[in-house]
Coordinates of C-alpha atoms in Angstrom, one line a residue:
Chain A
X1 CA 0.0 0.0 0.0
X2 CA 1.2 3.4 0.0
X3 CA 3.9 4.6 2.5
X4 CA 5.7 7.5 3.1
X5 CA 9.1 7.1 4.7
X6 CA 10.5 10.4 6.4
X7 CA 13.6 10.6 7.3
X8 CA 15.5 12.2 10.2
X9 CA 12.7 12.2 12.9
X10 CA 14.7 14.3 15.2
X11 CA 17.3 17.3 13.6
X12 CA 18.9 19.5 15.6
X13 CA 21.1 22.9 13.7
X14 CA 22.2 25.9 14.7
X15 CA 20.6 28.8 14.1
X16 CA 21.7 30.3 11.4
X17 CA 22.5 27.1 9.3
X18 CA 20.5 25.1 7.3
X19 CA 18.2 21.8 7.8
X20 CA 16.7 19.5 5.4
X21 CA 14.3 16.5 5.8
X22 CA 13.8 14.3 2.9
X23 CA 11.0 12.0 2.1
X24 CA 10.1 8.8 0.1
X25 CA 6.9 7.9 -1.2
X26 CA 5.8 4.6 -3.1
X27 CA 2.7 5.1 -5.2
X28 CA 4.0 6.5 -8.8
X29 CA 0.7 8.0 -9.2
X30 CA 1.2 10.3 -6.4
X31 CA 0.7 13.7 -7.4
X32 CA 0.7 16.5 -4.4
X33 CA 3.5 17.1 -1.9
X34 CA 2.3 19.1 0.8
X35 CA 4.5 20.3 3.8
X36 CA 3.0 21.0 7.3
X37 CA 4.6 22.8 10.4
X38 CA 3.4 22.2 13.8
X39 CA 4.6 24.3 16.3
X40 CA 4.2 22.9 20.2
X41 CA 0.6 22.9 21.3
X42 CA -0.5 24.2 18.1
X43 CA -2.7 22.4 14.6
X44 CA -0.5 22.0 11.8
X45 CA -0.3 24.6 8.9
X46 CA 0.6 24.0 5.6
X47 CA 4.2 26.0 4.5
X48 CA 5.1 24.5 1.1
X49 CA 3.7 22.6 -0.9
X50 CA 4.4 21.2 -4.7
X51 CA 2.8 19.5 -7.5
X52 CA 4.3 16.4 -10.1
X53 CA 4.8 18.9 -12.9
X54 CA 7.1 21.0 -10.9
X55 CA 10.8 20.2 -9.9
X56 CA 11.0 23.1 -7.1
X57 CA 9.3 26.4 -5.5
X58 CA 10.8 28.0 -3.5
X59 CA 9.1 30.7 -0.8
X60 CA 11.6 33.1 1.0
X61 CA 13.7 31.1 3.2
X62 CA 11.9 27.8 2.2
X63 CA 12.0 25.7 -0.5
X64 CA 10.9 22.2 -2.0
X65 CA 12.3 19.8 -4.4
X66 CA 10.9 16.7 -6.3
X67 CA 12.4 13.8 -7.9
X68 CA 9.5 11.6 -9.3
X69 CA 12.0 9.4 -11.1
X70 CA 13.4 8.7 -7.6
X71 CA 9.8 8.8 -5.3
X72 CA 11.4 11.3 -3.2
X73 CA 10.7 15.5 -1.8
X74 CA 13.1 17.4 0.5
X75 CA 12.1 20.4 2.5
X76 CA 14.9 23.0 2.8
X77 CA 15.2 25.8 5.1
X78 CA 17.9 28.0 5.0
X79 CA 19.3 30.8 7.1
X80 CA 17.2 28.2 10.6
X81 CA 15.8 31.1 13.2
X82 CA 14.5 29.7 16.3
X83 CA 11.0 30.4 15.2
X84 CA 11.7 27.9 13.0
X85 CA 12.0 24.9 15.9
X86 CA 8.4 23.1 15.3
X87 CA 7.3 19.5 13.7
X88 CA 7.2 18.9 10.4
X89 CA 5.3 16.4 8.5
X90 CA 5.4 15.5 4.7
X91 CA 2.2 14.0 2.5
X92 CA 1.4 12.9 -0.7
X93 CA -1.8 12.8 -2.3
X94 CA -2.9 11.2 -5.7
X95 CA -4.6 13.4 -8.5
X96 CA -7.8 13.2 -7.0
X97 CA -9.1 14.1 -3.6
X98 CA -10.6 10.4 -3.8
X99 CA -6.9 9.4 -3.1
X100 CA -5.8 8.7 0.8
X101 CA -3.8 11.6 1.9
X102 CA -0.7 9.7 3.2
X103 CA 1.3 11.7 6.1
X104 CA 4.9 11.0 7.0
X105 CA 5.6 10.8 10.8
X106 CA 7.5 13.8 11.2
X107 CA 10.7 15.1 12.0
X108 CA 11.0 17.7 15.6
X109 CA 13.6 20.2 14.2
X110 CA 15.2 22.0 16.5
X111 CA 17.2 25.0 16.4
X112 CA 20.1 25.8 18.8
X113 CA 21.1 29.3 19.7
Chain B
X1 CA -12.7 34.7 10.4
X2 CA -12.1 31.7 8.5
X3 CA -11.9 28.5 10.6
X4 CA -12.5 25.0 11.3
X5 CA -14.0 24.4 14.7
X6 CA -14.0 21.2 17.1
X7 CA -15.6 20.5 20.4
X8 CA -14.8 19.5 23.3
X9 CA -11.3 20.8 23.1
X10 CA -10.4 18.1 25.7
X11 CA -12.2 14.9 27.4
X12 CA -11.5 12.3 29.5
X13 CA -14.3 9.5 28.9
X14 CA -14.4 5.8 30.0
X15 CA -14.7 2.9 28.1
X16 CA -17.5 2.2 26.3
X17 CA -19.0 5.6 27.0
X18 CA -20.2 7.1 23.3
X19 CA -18.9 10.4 22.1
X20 CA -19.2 12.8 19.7
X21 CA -16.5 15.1 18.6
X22 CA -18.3 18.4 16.2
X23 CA -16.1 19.8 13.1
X24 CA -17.5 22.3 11.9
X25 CA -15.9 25.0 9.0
X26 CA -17.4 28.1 7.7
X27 CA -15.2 28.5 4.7
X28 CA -17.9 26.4 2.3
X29 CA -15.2 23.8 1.6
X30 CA -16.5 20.4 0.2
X31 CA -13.8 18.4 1.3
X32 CA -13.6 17.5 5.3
X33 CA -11.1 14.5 6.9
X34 CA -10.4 13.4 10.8
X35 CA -6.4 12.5 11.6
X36 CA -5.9 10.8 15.0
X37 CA -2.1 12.1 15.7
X38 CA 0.1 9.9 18.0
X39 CA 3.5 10.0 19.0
X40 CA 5.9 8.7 16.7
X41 CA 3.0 7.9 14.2
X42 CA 2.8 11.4 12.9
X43 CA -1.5 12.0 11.3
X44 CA -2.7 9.2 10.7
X45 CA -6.3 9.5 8.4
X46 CA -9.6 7.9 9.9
X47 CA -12.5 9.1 7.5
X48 CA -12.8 11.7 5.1
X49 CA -15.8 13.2 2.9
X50 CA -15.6 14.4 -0.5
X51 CA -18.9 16.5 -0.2
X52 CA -22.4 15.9 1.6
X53 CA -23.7 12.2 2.0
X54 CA -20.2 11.3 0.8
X55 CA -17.9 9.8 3.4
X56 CA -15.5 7.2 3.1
X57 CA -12.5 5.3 4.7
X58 CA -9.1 6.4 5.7
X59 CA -6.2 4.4 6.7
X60 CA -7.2 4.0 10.6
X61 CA -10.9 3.9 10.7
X62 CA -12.3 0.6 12.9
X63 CA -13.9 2.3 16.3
X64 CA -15.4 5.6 14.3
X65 CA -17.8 6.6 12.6
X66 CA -18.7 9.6 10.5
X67 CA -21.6 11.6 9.2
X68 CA -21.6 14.5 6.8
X69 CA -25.5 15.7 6.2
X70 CA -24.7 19.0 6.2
X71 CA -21.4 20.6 4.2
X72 CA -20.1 22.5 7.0
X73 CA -20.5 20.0 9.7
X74 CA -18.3 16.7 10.3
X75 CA -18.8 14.6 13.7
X76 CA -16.2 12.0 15.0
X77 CA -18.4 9.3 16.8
X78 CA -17.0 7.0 19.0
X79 CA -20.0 4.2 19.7
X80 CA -17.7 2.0 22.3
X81 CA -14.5 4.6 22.8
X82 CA -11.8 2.2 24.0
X83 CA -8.0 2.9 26.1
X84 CA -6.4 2.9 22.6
X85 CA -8.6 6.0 21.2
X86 CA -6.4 7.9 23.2
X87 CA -5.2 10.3 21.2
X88 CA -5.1 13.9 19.7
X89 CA -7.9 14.5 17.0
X90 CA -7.6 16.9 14.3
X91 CA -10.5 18.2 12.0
X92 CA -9.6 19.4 8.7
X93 CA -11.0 21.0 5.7
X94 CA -10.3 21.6 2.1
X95 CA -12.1 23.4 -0.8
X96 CA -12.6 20.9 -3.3
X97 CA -12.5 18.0 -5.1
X98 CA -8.5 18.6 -6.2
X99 CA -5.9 18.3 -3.9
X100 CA -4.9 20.9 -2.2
X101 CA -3.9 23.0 1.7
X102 CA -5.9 21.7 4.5
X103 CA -7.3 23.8 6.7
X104 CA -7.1 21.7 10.9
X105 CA -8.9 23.0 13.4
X106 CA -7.3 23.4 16.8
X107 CA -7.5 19.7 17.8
X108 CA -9.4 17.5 20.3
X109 CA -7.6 15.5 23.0
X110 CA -9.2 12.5 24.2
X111 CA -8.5 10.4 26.6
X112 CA -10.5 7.0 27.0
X113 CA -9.7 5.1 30.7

């Protein structure tokens, strides 16, 4: 069935540098690559998110890549701040809202002063 | 303000005690979905509905039900809540039938002794 594999579950970096969490998907029909932040205590909020027909977007300090040859999506934040220290979780969804969303299990970023 | 509303907030209940958790959105989306969100599991999705009188399966649903008569309403019931419906509960919307941001509502957490 489909997975999501998302990979490191804990990251810590200093402020200032960069982080990036990486995920795998298996369904080749996959078409929507959403990226949520969750900050402590909070619901999650969607920050980036990209479609199959697009290779990267990019939005101020954040950005998102795809390789559909590879199954794979990497969130990049550059320039960390320590607003920036929350859970994030990667999804894919098919073409059509009748398609499971499929959520990876997060990775807890943390930024160090 | 747009939003996506759930009540109770929080609720400690005792086995076999129905519940109803409310979702409700004002932001005339069609799409609406429940995510149970555990540690170390990330959102996990129990039902979702593509529009009114449409509701259909997620990845965790045994132990829920769902109803969506209305478009901005979408209960969680829990007939026979048991110790492992512990958990955090998120309500989300979306606008329509293509995949796209999710709108959660502030979360719901229950606990079932």
């Amino acid at each position: 069935g489909e997975n999501v594999e998302q990979h490191p579950s804990t990251l810590s970096v200093q402020e200032g540098d960069s982080a990036v969490i990486k995920c795998t998907y298996s369904d080749s029909a996959s078409n929507y690559f959403p990226w949520y932040k969750q900050e402590l205590g909070k619901r999650p909020q969607l920050i980036i998110d990209i479609r199959s027909n697009v290779g990267e977007k990019k939005d101020q300090r954040i950005a998102v890549t795809l390789n559909k040859t590879a199954k794979h999506f990497s969130l990049h934040i550059t320039e960390t701040q320590p607003e920036d220290s929350a859970v994030y979780f990667c999804a894919e969804e098919g073409m059509n809202r009748d398609d499971k969303i499929i959520f990876g299990k997060g990775t807890r970023l943390h930024i160090l002063p | 303000e747009a939003q996506v509303t759930q009540n109770p907030r929080y609720l400690i209940t005792v086995t076999g005690k129905k519940l109803t958790v409310t979702c409700s959105q004002n932001m005339n989306h069609e799409y609406m979905s429940w995510y149970r969100q555990d540690p170390g599991l990330g959102l996990r999705q129990i039902y979702y509905s593509m529009n009114v009188e449409v509701t259909d399966k997620g990845d965790v649903p045994e132990g829920y039900k769902v109803s969506r008569k209305e478009k901005r309403n979408f209960p969680l019931i829990l007939e026979s809540p048991s110790p492992n419906q512990t958990s955090l509960y998120f309500c989300a919307s979306s606008v329509g039938q293509t995949p796209g941001e999710l709108f959660f509502g502030e979360g719901s957490r229950l606990t079932v002794l």
